[in-house]
XYZ file of C-alpha atoms in Angstrom:
730
model
C 153.868 135.136 11.999
C 150.995 137.107 13.501
C 148.300 136.404 10.948
C 145.121 138.525 10.760
C 147.145 141.414 12.172
C 146.795 144.649 9.961
C 149.590 147.112 9.395
C 147.592 149.522 11.661
C 147.680 146.862 14.342
C 151.332 146.057 14.038
C 151.917 149.833 14.577
C 149.803 149.858 17.720
C 151.643 146.746 19.073
C 155.289 148.245 18.491
C 153.794 151.669 19.954
C 152.409 150.245 23.230
C 154.991 147.784 23.779
C 157.630 150.662 23.684
C 155.402 152.626 26.177
C 154.583 149.710 28.412
C 154.944 150.381 32.196
C 158.299 150.250 33.781
C 156.694 149.468 37.054
C 157.036 145.663 37.181
C 159.785 144.433 34.547
C 159.360 140.604 34.662
C 162.441 138.428 34.885
C 162.701 134.890 33.441
C 159.824 132.777 35.234
C 161.864 129.768 36.723
C 158.967 128.793 39.215
C 155.702 129.712 40.120
C 153.921 128.528 43.173
C 151.044 129.280 45.931
C 152.110 129.756 49.540
C 149.655 129.526 52.350
C 150.854 131.901 55.268
C 148.557 132.741 58.358
C 145.555 131.365 56.434
C 145.954 133.437 53.062
C 147.195 132.025 49.749
C 149.740 134.081 48.102
C 151.281 133.872 44.448
C 154.891 133.604 44.270
C 157.193 133.836 41.158
C 160.672 132.815 41.812
C 160.000 133.033 45.616
C 158.789 136.591 45.273
C 155.312 137.781 46.020
C 153.164 138.874 42.954
C 149.792 140.501 43.000
C 147.387 137.915 41.528
C 145.563 140.762 39.342
C 145.087 139.556 35.606
C 143.567 140.665 32.386
C 141.726 138.008 30.254
C 141.411 138.615 26.453
C 139.447 136.323 24.192
C 141.878 135.552 21.234
C 140.740 132.290 20.181
C 137.389 131.169 21.392
C 134.944 133.663 20.174
C 131.637 134.216 18.326
C 133.399 136.582 15.853
C 136.840 137.046 14.396
C 139.212 138.467 16.801
C 139.583 142.119 17.116
C 143.237 141.977 17.507
C 143.844 145.758 17.509
C 141.141 146.250 20.368
C 142.671 143.244 22.243
C 146.193 144.636 21.849
C 145.074 148.013 23.357
C 143.646 146.296 26.490
C 146.802 144.493 26.947
C 148.734 147.728 26.722
C 146.285 149.532 28.943
C 146.840 146.814 31.608
C 150.531 146.973 31.276
C 150.509 150.722 32.051
C 148.893 149.893 35.475
C 151.209 147.282 36.434
C 149.023 144.446 35.318
C 151.311 141.941 33.460
C 149.496 138.810 33.875
C 147.588 138.063 30.807
C 145.301 135.044 30.647
C 143.796 133.961 27.173
C 142.413 131.415 25.004
C 144.547 129.379 22.616
C 143.967 126.380 20.338
C 144.867 122.897 21.166
C 145.872 120.955 17.842
C 145.666 117.313 17.944
C 147.454 115.091 15.248
C 146.918 111.587 14.106
C 149.357 108.991 15.101
C 152.743 109.634 13.362
C 151.798 113.065 12.187
C 153.691 116.186 13.275
C 151.397 118.851 15.038
C 151.497 122.447 13.799
C 151.234 124.872 16.598
C 152.012 128.018 14.454
C 148.620 129.151 13.711
C 146.346 128.186 16.901
C 149.077 128.538 19.691
C 151.930 130.522 18.595
C 150.478 133.376 16.789
C 148.387 134.331 19.946
C 151.561 134.113 22.287
C 153.468 136.284 19.845
C 150.580 138.821 19.988
C 150.412 139.147 23.647
C 154.479 139.594 23.961
C 154.541 142.005 20.890
C 152.331 144.219 22.963
C 153.897 143.555 26.344
C 157.249 141.952 26.335
C 157.050 141.592 30.268
C 153.690 139.724 29.997
C 153.279 136.647 32.218
C 151.126 134.377 30.474
C 148.534 131.981 31.426
C 147.115 130.214 28.323
C 143.575 128.687 28.616
C 143.175 125.303 26.844
C 139.711 123.783 25.843
C 140.379 120.021 26.461
C 137.147 118.364 25.664
C 136.111 120.045 22.208
C 138.018 117.278 20.231
C 139.138 117.356 16.448
C 136.432 116.276 13.955
C 138.555 113.352 12.908
C 138.901 111.918 16.432
C 134.968 112.296 16.975
C 134.630 110.398 13.736
C 136.957 107.655 14.601
C 135.647 107.303 18.264
C 131.835 108.132 17.933
C 131.227 105.825 21.289
C 133.787 108.088 23.222
C 131.543 111.225 22.788
C 128.974 112.309 25.255
C 125.299 111.361 24.787
C 122.257 113.494 26.115
C 118.880 112.518 27.272
C 117.378 114.540 24.379
C 118.938 111.922 22.018
C 121.682 114.515 20.859
C 125.358 113.747 20.744
C 127.378 115.973 22.973
C 129.932 118.483 21.561
C 132.284 116.995 24.104
C 134.246 113.856 24.716
C 132.724 111.656 27.287
C 133.945 112.240 30.928
C 133.838 108.482 30.963
C 135.879 107.908 28.208
C 139.284 106.404 28.992
C 140.659 106.725 25.555
C 139.990 110.400 25.599
C 141.795 110.690 28.863
C 144.658 108.930 27.451
C 144.809 110.819 24.038
C 144.225 114.217 25.971
C 147.214 113.590 28.199
C 149.511 112.969 25.391
C 148.383 115.941 23.486
C 148.599 118.169 26.511
C 152.138 117.028 27.419
C 153.201 117.515 23.754
C 151.381 121.002 23.712
C 152.941 122.336 26.950
C 156.266 120.737 26.135
C 156.174 123.070 22.991
C 155.273 126.203 24.868
C 157.922 125.616 27.617
C 160.581 124.966 24.992
C 159.564 128.092 23.062
C 158.011 130.586 25.710
C 158.674 129.113 28.894
C 160.367 132.173 30.564
C 157.056 134.175 30.140
C 154.745 131.312 31.120
C 153.228 131.727 34.558
C 150.737 128.749 34.365
C 148.350 126.927 32.356
C 144.434 126.742 32.473
C 142.890 123.610 31.059
C 139.159 124.026 30.579
C 136.505 121.474 29.492
C 132.739 120.537 29.192
C 130.195 123.247 29.407
C 131.499 126.645 28.615
C 134.973 125.243 29.553
C 133.945 125.212 33.426
C 133.621 121.393 34.120
C 129.885 121.297 34.450
C 127.422 119.162 32.548
C 126.458 120.054 29.117
C 122.867 121.665 28.991
C 122.566 121.452 32.760
C 120.464 124.665 32.789
C 117.977 123.087 30.508
C 117.395 119.951 32.463
C 119.033 117.865 29.892
C 120.816 114.833 31.346
C 124.332 113.690 30.539
C 126.031 110.386 30.740
C 123.924 108.165 28.475
C 126.834 106.974 26.283
C 127.816 103.311 26.304
C 131.120 104.072 28.300
C 129.171 105.297 31.555
C 127.987 101.632 32.053
C 131.360 100.218 32.221
C 132.652 103.114 34.295
C 129.848 102.975 36.630
C 130.498 99.205 37.230
C 134.281 99.973 37.920
C 132.934 102.517 40.581
C 130.569 100.167 42.295
C 133.188 97.552 42.460
C 135.685 100.077 44.131
C 132.779 101.385 46.631
C 131.026 98.306 47.453
C 133.886 95.557 47.043
C 131.488 92.587 46.824
C 127.970 91.711 45.230
C 126.628 91.054 48.636
C 127.331 94.668 49.760
C 125.934 96.093 46.695
C 122.708 93.955 46.917
C 122.269 95.079 50.511
C 122.823 98.929 49.639
C 120.464 98.825 46.725
C 117.990 96.458 48.491
C 117.747 94.190 45.533
C 118.432 90.392 46.010
C 121.367 88.474 44.151
C 122.407 91.708 42.197
C 125.890 91.378 40.492
C 128.245 94.375 40.112
C 129.148 93.293 36.574
C 125.375 93.329 35.636
C 124.367 96.804 37.610
C 123.099 99.568 35.205
C 122.810 103.050 35.523
C 119.282 104.347 36.479
C 116.957 105.401 33.904
C 116.226 108.896 32.830
C 112.984 108.742 34.536
C 114.550 107.751 37.882
C 117.129 110.560 37.497
C 114.557 113.126 36.788
C 111.952 112.274 39.392
C 110.418 115.158 41.078
C 107.928 113.739 43.739
C 106.622 112.684 45.920
C 108.961 115.039 48.205
C 112.330 116.460 47.803
C 114.036 113.257 49.455
C 114.731 110.239 47.723
C 113.730 107.009 49.322
C 116.590 104.566 50.429
C 117.300 101.682 49.709
C 115.101 101.735 46.696
C 116.740 104.604 45.103
C 120.300 104.138 46.271
C 121.046 103.294 42.713
C 120.233 106.870 41.756
C 122.401 108.455 44.496
C 125.271 106.229 43.509
C 125.188 107.226 40.022
C 125.077 110.996 41.000
C 128.005 110.485 43.106
C 129.826 108.558 40.325
C 129.097 111.168 37.782
C 130.718 114.025 39.806
C 133.782 111.880 40.931
C 134.095 111.298 37.068
C 133.905 114.807 36.357
C 136.664 115.401 38.964
C 138.815 112.644 37.605
C 138.475 114.024 34.056
C 139.719 117.509 35.102
C 142.471 115.950 37.084
C 143.688 114.000 34.038
C 144.307 117.449 32.394
C 145.994 119.015 35.258
C 148.080 115.789 36.024
C 149.341 116.102 32.308
C 150.202 119.622 32.560
C 151.828 119.370 35.927
C 154.025 116.384 34.812
C 155.407 118.672 31.734
C 155.717 121.917 33.778
C 156.104 121.059 37.401
C 157.291 124.615 38.274
C 154.242 126.303 36.666
C 150.742 127.230 38.241
C 147.672 125.015 37.078
C 144.471 126.555 37.162
C 140.724 125.039 36.776
C 137.180 126.288 37.079
C 135.393 124.154 39.744
C 133.342 124.151 42.751
C 130.181 126.167 41.846
C 128.323 124.877 44.824
C 125.986 127.804 45.389
C 125.342 128.777 41.733
C 124.579 125.548 39.734
C 121.249 124.999 41.504
C 119.426 124.993 38.106
C 117.986 122.449 35.650
C 117.763 119.232 37.322
C 119.861 120.268 40.295
C 123.439 120.660 41.686
C 123.635 116.948 41.947
C 123.661 116.443 38.158
C 126.125 119.171 37.699
C 129.593 117.274 38.053
C 130.712 119.962 40.593
C 130.491 118.037 43.860
C 133.921 116.764 43.735
C 135.580 119.701 44.992
C 137.080 118.049 48.007
C 138.743 115.554 45.722
C 139.979 118.416 43.466
C 141.509 120.228 46.352
C 143.426 117.195 47.689
C 145.208 116.872 44.304
C 148.787 118.110 43.990
C 148.142 118.979 40.231
C 145.930 121.866 40.938
C 147.137 125.205 42.415
C 144.315 127.591 41.821
C 140.736 127.023 41.730
C 138.532 129.737 39.616
C 135.009 130.716 39.387
C 133.262 133.654 38.311
C 131.354 136.373 40.442
C 127.691 135.043 40.659
C 125.212 136.123 38.047
C 122.632 136.830 40.566
C 122.781 140.183 42.161
C 125.910 141.200 40.483
C 124.887 144.737 39.564
C 124.681 147.843 41.399
C 123.085 147.328 44.826
C 123.623 143.662 44.608
C 125.710 141.455 46.826
C 128.204 140.249 44.072
C 128.169 136.854 46.051
C 130.501 133.969 45.484
C 129.866 130.589 43.851
C 131.940 128.483 45.860
C 133.180 127.698 49.367
C 136.211 129.730 48.489
C 137.710 129.951 52.036
C 138.478 126.236 51.985
C 141.068 126.698 49.230
C 143.988 127.915 51.431
C 143.162 125.124 53.875
C 144.271 122.873 51.069
C 147.259 124.842 50.108
C 145.204 126.342 47.143
C 144.366 129.898 45.955
C 140.892 130.942 44.688
C 141.016 133.276 41.658
C 137.804 135.203 40.703
C 136.636 135.683 37.141
C 135.233 139.312 37.000
C 133.456 139.296 33.604
C 131.420 142.404 34.349
C 129.719 143.692 31.112
C 131.253 147.456 31.972
C 129.597 150.491 30.443
C 131.988 150.357 27.649
C 130.325 147.141 26.236
C 128.989 148.344 22.882
C 125.040 148.443 22.645
C 125.170 145.930 19.532
C 127.312 143.525 21.545
C 126.966 139.807 21.332
C 125.748 139.825 25.057
C 123.022 142.436 24.274
C 121.711 140.729 21.074
C 121.586 137.184 22.814
C 119.673 138.789 25.817
C 122.018 137.380 28.195
C 123.314 140.010 30.459
C 122.827 143.727 30.544
C 125.765 145.970 30.800
C 126.638 148.498 33.662
C 124.474 151.836 32.863
C 127.610 154.332 33.131
C 131.215 154.710 34.691
C 129.669 155.269 38.194
C 127.984 151.772 38.302
C 130.896 150.091 36.890
C 133.172 151.620 39.497
C 130.672 150.656 42.182
C 130.673 147.019 41.128
C 134.406 146.683 40.475
C 135.213 148.288 43.736
C 132.503 146.319 45.790
C 134.093 143.128 44.151
C 137.841 144.139 45.012
C 136.674 144.681 48.652
C 135.472 141.148 48.688
C 138.528 139.765 46.873
C 140.630 141.666 49.461
C 138.862 140.237 52.502
C 138.805 136.592 51.458
C 142.529 136.870 50.025
C 141.582 135.783 46.298
C 143.009 136.802 42.993
C 141.301 138.284 40.208
C 141.101 138.438 36.234
C 139.262 141.359 34.599
C 137.705 139.565 31.624
C 136.595 141.100 28.289
C 134.572 137.768 27.314
C 133.937 138.460 23.591
C 136.842 141.003 22.855
C 134.612 144.016 22.505
C 136.501 146.598 24.606
C 134.812 146.143 28.026
C 138.273 146.984 29.634
C 139.546 149.504 27.299
C 140.757 152.999 28.042
C 142.592 155.303 30.481
C 139.738 156.325 32.660
C 138.780 152.848 33.596
C 142.517 151.501 33.905
C 143.162 154.538 36.155
C 140.293 153.252 38.480
C 141.523 149.718 38.259
C 145.146 150.737 39.156
C 143.619 152.139 42.498
C 142.027 148.642 43.254
C 145.283 146.793 42.119
C 147.336 149.004 44.487
C 145.099 148.035 47.321
C 145.123 144.583 46.456
C 148.819 144.590 46.478
C 148.951 146.439 49.926
C 146.570 143.900 51.328
C 148.903 140.954 50.629
C 151.186 141.868 53.434
C 148.514 142.019 56.045
C 147.142 139.134 58.079
C 143.634 138.171 57.677
C 141.229 138.446 60.542
C 139.071 135.343 60.766
C 135.547 136.017 59.947
C 133.000 135.569 62.896
C 130.294 133.978 60.727
C 130.998 130.644 58.650
C 128.804 128.765 56.160
C 129.726 125.316 55.867
C 128.526 123.350 52.657
C 128.242 119.579 52.325
C 128.951 117.834 48.797
C 127.564 114.306 49.663
C 124.256 115.669 50.847
C 122.586 116.457 47.513
C 122.752 112.888 46.072
C 119.699 111.958 48.327
C 117.797 114.880 46.911
C 115.205 114.336 43.841
C 115.642 116.369 40.701
C 114.629 120.128 40.694
C 114.754 120.432 44.485
C 113.431 123.730 45.804
C 115.862 123.287 48.837
C 118.954 124.001 46.508
C 117.564 127.061 44.596
C 116.364 128.869 47.617
C 118.735 127.854 50.115
C 122.130 128.014 48.204
C 121.516 130.347 45.318
C 119.276 132.894 46.681
C 120.124 132.922 50.474
C 123.604 134.068 49.563
C 122.157 137.629 49.085
C 120.701 137.691 52.439
C 123.894 136.368 54.124
C 125.909 139.120 52.430
C 123.690 141.816 53.989
C 123.775 140.687 57.409
C 126.513 143.229 58.301
C 129.482 141.297 59.292
C 132.109 139.424 57.239
C 131.393 135.737 56.452
C 133.659 132.786 55.370
C 132.406 129.855 53.140
C 133.889 126.415 53.563
C 133.345 122.810 53.091
C 131.737 121.037 55.899
C 134.482 118.396 55.630
C 136.958 120.974 56.713
C 135.247 121.587 59.928
C 134.425 117.776 60.677
C 138.160 116.987 59.898
C 139.410 120.039 61.991
C 140.950 121.981 59.262
C 139.005 124.779 60.573
C 137.427 125.523 63.941
C 133.820 126.843 64.383
C 133.133 130.691 64.065
C 131.036 132.547 66.488
C 128.031 132.012 64.133
C 127.852 128.915 61.977
C 125.302 128.107 59.133
C 124.746 124.572 58.037
C 122.403 124.977 55.187
C 122.792 121.745 53.234
C 123.955 118.991 55.928
C 121.462 116.317 55.059
C 123.566 113.148 55.079
C 125.492 112.387 58.242
C 126.603 108.826 58.640
C 127.827 107.542 62.173
C 131.446 108.611 61.670
C 130.511 112.093 60.441
C 128.012 112.640 63.400
C 130.592 111.754 65.858
C 132.947 114.247 64.338
C 130.439 116.930 64.670
C 129.587 116.139 68.172
C 133.343 116.345 69.134
C 133.552 119.725 67.382
C 130.552 121.228 68.780
C 130.772 119.850 72.309
C 133.909 122.073 72.691
C 132.440 125.091 71.313
C 130.405 127.869 72.797
C 129.249 128.918 69.318
C 125.915 129.115 67.629
C 124.767 126.780 64.833
C 121.964 127.164 62.577
C 120.729 123.923 60.690
C 118.101 124.166 57.763
C 115.238 121.994 56.682
C 116.319 118.313 57.071
C 119.732 118.089 58.773
C 121.089 114.855 59.295
C 117.957 112.883 57.807
C 120.125 110.299 55.974
C 122.310 108.310 58.382
C 124.144 105.032 57.286
C 122.212 104.571 53.965
C 118.719 105.115 55.360
C 116.528 108.310 55.080
C 114.616 108.724 58.465
C 113.046 111.922 59.971
C 113.983 110.840 63.575
C 117.594 111.310 62.398
C 117.339 115.063 62.474
C 117.209 115.227 66.218
C 120.451 113.203 66.423
C 122.212 115.659 64.655
C 120.930 119.111 65.416
C 119.560 118.284 68.854
C 115.941 119.552 68.312
C 112.883 117.222 67.724
C 110.928 117.891 64.709
C 107.988 116.176 62.942
C 107.172 115.908 59.267
C 104.039 117.900 58.195
C 101.298 116.852 55.822
C 101.820 117.501 52.204
C 101.256 121.239 51.481
C 101.738 122.481 55.073
C 104.393 124.600 56.239
C 105.991 126.244 53.429
C 108.217 129.500 53.751
C 105.827 132.005 55.307
C 106.483 132.547 59.010
C 105.718 135.052 61.778
C 108.556 135.816 64.344
C 107.775 135.195 68.333
C 109.616 138.745 68.539
C 106.975 141.346 67.844
C 109.739 143.643 66.548
C 110.497 141.208 63.524
C 108.268 141.669 60.660
C 106.742 138.471 59.147
C 108.686 136.950 56.446
C 108.303 134.973 53.265
C 111.251 132.893 52.192
C 109.917 132.460 48.771
C 109.187 128.607 48.678
C 106.152 126.541 49.269
C 106.061 123.238 51.130
C 109.215 121.326 50.894
C 107.710 117.779 50.513
C 108.190 117.418 53.603
C 108.214 120.550 55.712
C 108.998 120.112 59.251
C 107.760 121.479 62.500
C 109.455 121.679 65.910
C 107.885 119.502 68.576
C 110.454 119.777 71.471
C 109.471 121.013 75.043
C 112.965 122.011 75.630
C 113.382 124.262 72.728
C 112.418 128.057 72.737
C 110.159 129.046 69.678
C 111.522 131.715 67.588
C 109.001 131.580 64.844
C 105.857 129.974 63.460
C 104.453 129.180 60.131
C 101.616 131.456 59.089
C 99.565 128.548 58.005
C 99.394 127.585 61.989
C 100.982 124.277 61.191
C 103.672 124.549 63.781
C 106.761 125.987 64.959
C 109.168 126.765 62.007
C 112.222 128.261 64.126
C 113.596 127.044 67.416
C 116.576 127.372 69.637
C 118.103 124.926 72.205
C 121.144 125.067 74.414
C 123.382 122.121 73.635
C 126.140 122.171 76.355
C 127.830 125.698 75.972
C 126.766 125.658 72.258
C 123.414 127.093 70.924
C 121.624 125.066 68.288
C 118.914 126.675 66.255
C 116.685 124.769 63.878
C 115.117 126.531 60.744
C 112.230 124.945 58.787
C 112.587 127.524 56.035
C 115.304 127.905 53.421
C 116.344 131.289 54.103
C 116.455 134.001 56.966
C 116.213 137.680 56.483
C 119.284 139.865 57.250
C 117.905 141.448 60.249
C 117.346 138.246 62.059
C 120.590 136.825 61.098
C 122.156 139.997 62.318
C 120.395 139.430 65.832
C 121.540 136.013 66.136
C 125.052 137.098 65.172
C 125.000 139.609 67.848
C 123.703 137.363 70.425
C 126.672 135.096 69.507
C 129.110 137.829 69.985
C 129.782 138.851 66.573
C 130.761 142.419 65.618
C 128.343 144.105 63.495
C 129.827 146.708 60.886
C 126.629 147.813 59.299
C 122.877 147.547 60.248
C 121.143 148.812 56.971
C 121.439 145.738 54.869
C 124.572 147.069 53.100
C 127.219 144.847 51.575
C 130.192 144.672 53.872
C 133.486 143.166 53.510
C 136.400 143.429 55.906
C 140.035 141.616 56.158
C 143.457 142.149 55.467
C 143.531 145.663 56.647
C 140.442 146.890 54.524
C 136.872 147.451 54.994
C 134.321 148.082 52.027
C 130.578 149.306 52.095
C 128.571 148.669 48.942
C 125.255 150.716 49.377
C 122.016 148.915 48.636
C 119.973 152.126 48.866
C 120.361 155.899 48.527
C 121.199 157.857 51.914
C 123.587 157.984 54.884
C 125.228 154.705 55.306
C 127.147 153.744 58.476
C 130.226 151.728 59.487
C 130.801 150.660 63.168
C 134.301 149.399 63.879
C 135.336 147.031 66.853
C 137.929 149.529 67.822
C 138.891 153.151 67.093
C 140.778 153.248 63.780
C 141.549 155.953 61.173
C 140.483 155.171 57.710
C 141.565 156.042 54.168
C 139.251 156.109 51.234
C 141.721 154.722 48.707
C 139.611 155.741 45.662
C 139.876 159.329 46.463
C 142.554 159.523 49.279
C 140.209 161.031 51.878
C 141.622 160.346 55.233
C 138.958 160.078 58.163
C 140.162 160.731 61.755
C 140.156 157.961 64.313
C 136.727 156.784 65.517
C 134.465 153.863 65.884
C 131.517 155.014 63.927
C 131.649 156.676 60.556
C 128.903 157.919 58.148
C 129.001 158.520 54.394
C 126.536 159.733 52.016
C 126.025 157.366 49.151
C 123.877 156.480 46.340
C 122.674 152.972 45.689
C 125.273 151.090 43.990
C 128.266 153.279 45.377
C 131.162 151.462 47.191
C 133.633 152.884 49.497
C 136.793 151.009 49.949
C 138.699 151.894 53.280
C 142.023 151.208 54.352
C 142.644 150.680 58.224
C 145.331 153.348 59.276
C 147.178 153.302 62.612
C 145.203 155.513 65.012
C 148.545 157.216 66.406
C 150.157 158.328 63.075
C 147.431 157.987 60.625
C 149.570 155.558 58.342
């Protein structure tokens, strides 16, 4: 039954299954669910809490044949440390009408392999849904995606209603089979699709466009009919007389790839492009939800996981607006999704880096969901001739010390934000193999499990990200790359915990303002949203930082005068080439700063006699940064795309935020734990808001109660500290 498994492999399977950990014997999984309590999402099995720590092994989707013996060893290593949740790839056989599907070779053999190693394993099969069988492609050529380079996509079109119908039936049949045969072991299902299985547009990184297939035209017209209701409304919005919905066409490749003049599109003449971008993102979300709904219908008591919402990562190629990942609000409102997944960023992920997040992960619990992080670190155990090294994709950690520092930093962040994690050996090369590494991972897991019983202290700094604002940007916008992708690293080094939400969660009252609030991409504010924000901010004594062009688009029109209506500070557009990212602060103690971008087309300068200047452009084109009291709140306008950690720290302190570290180290705090990841060699300091004893969970050192702690560390080291009761040290 277990094909391609050698006799030696079988011996290993039996040996390790007999010696699997007795720590957590699983009972029959009757119901798996997510419960949100005190703002934190927790995983439950049969009503009992379960640590959301997992191992991913690549059994089916790989560049080389599966090394079953090595994968078996990793599964056994995990079991010995109490990690029994195994997520893994399986095949997805489709059959023609009237034919019986054979699941034995692509599905059953991989499930049997995992259970042979660890009979207590709780399974989350990953199912690639948009790689359709060759016979289906041949029979339905117009249902496949078409790219702007003239090539056919490897995936079914996100606009194909036939694919949606066929994949739903196929998934229902597959899940019904797995539930009948293995249901007592199955924790959930992970449908994947499109680029790398992560539901974003194919070839996005290379600036190649998707959705040029015929089905996109019909689906776009359906979208316009639902949005505008009448031909007259569409004609007015697009500025085209006598336009009929059933004759409206998608924008051309040239319109979608427009770079200039400026970063902002002109309305109403380019409203067709904005509508198409919104349409594509909603179609991607709907395609994803087609798969989750089919699975949930067949297995209503199991978890459903999806990749989605890479708001701060997919700022590449032709822009986030072309990614398909701007439907997170829609996905989070669906009852068919329980867990949203994303990797740790591929920017600044190694020792000394921030290890930032891709998504507004703290919104998930507000919608009853959990966030689960993919930790696909290429550990020091990755072979030198690995697929990754040969492809020149990502380097591996240099040694065990760097591996430990990165994994502990990441776990500190998972604990603080209340997320789950799977440790991932992407190509089945032994990245997570051996007692030494799993002894260390066991310590991280113990801390994670302990943190689940503790209440999260709400971070005093929040970042609010907006989905709809990106539809008004031209292709390849500098604003996204600097403000969302790179700025994360500076935010992570500001010395205090930070939460990340969707802006709509603030506007709709699901979360209150923090003491300091950053609104990096709030460009589109219609009258209803503006009134909601005014209501929220007028009751607040918090600080709000707005970037570049806040509120510039209102009710379908782009007007620079709209900026003052939103952020309260009057600005003027600068001439082309003026402004840019270089500033000098009014406070002489702050060093001149270069945000790393040029003129934003346009850049803006503050011209408001009531505002206090905080910094000016170095080219003498005007005030780049200014502050204004707005009732009890403080509004700050920034004309540059990112701000240095020391300036953020100063504004945070002025806003009443407690600062844990002043050395630009990476701090996480929450659920009873504090972590510090050193960005430089030397003595690193942590300042607590109250006296507290601490315990280093990585080496069991206990530090007597104090408010200030010092640690000698090397760049890339992490210290993970449990907060203890001052009186009894427990």
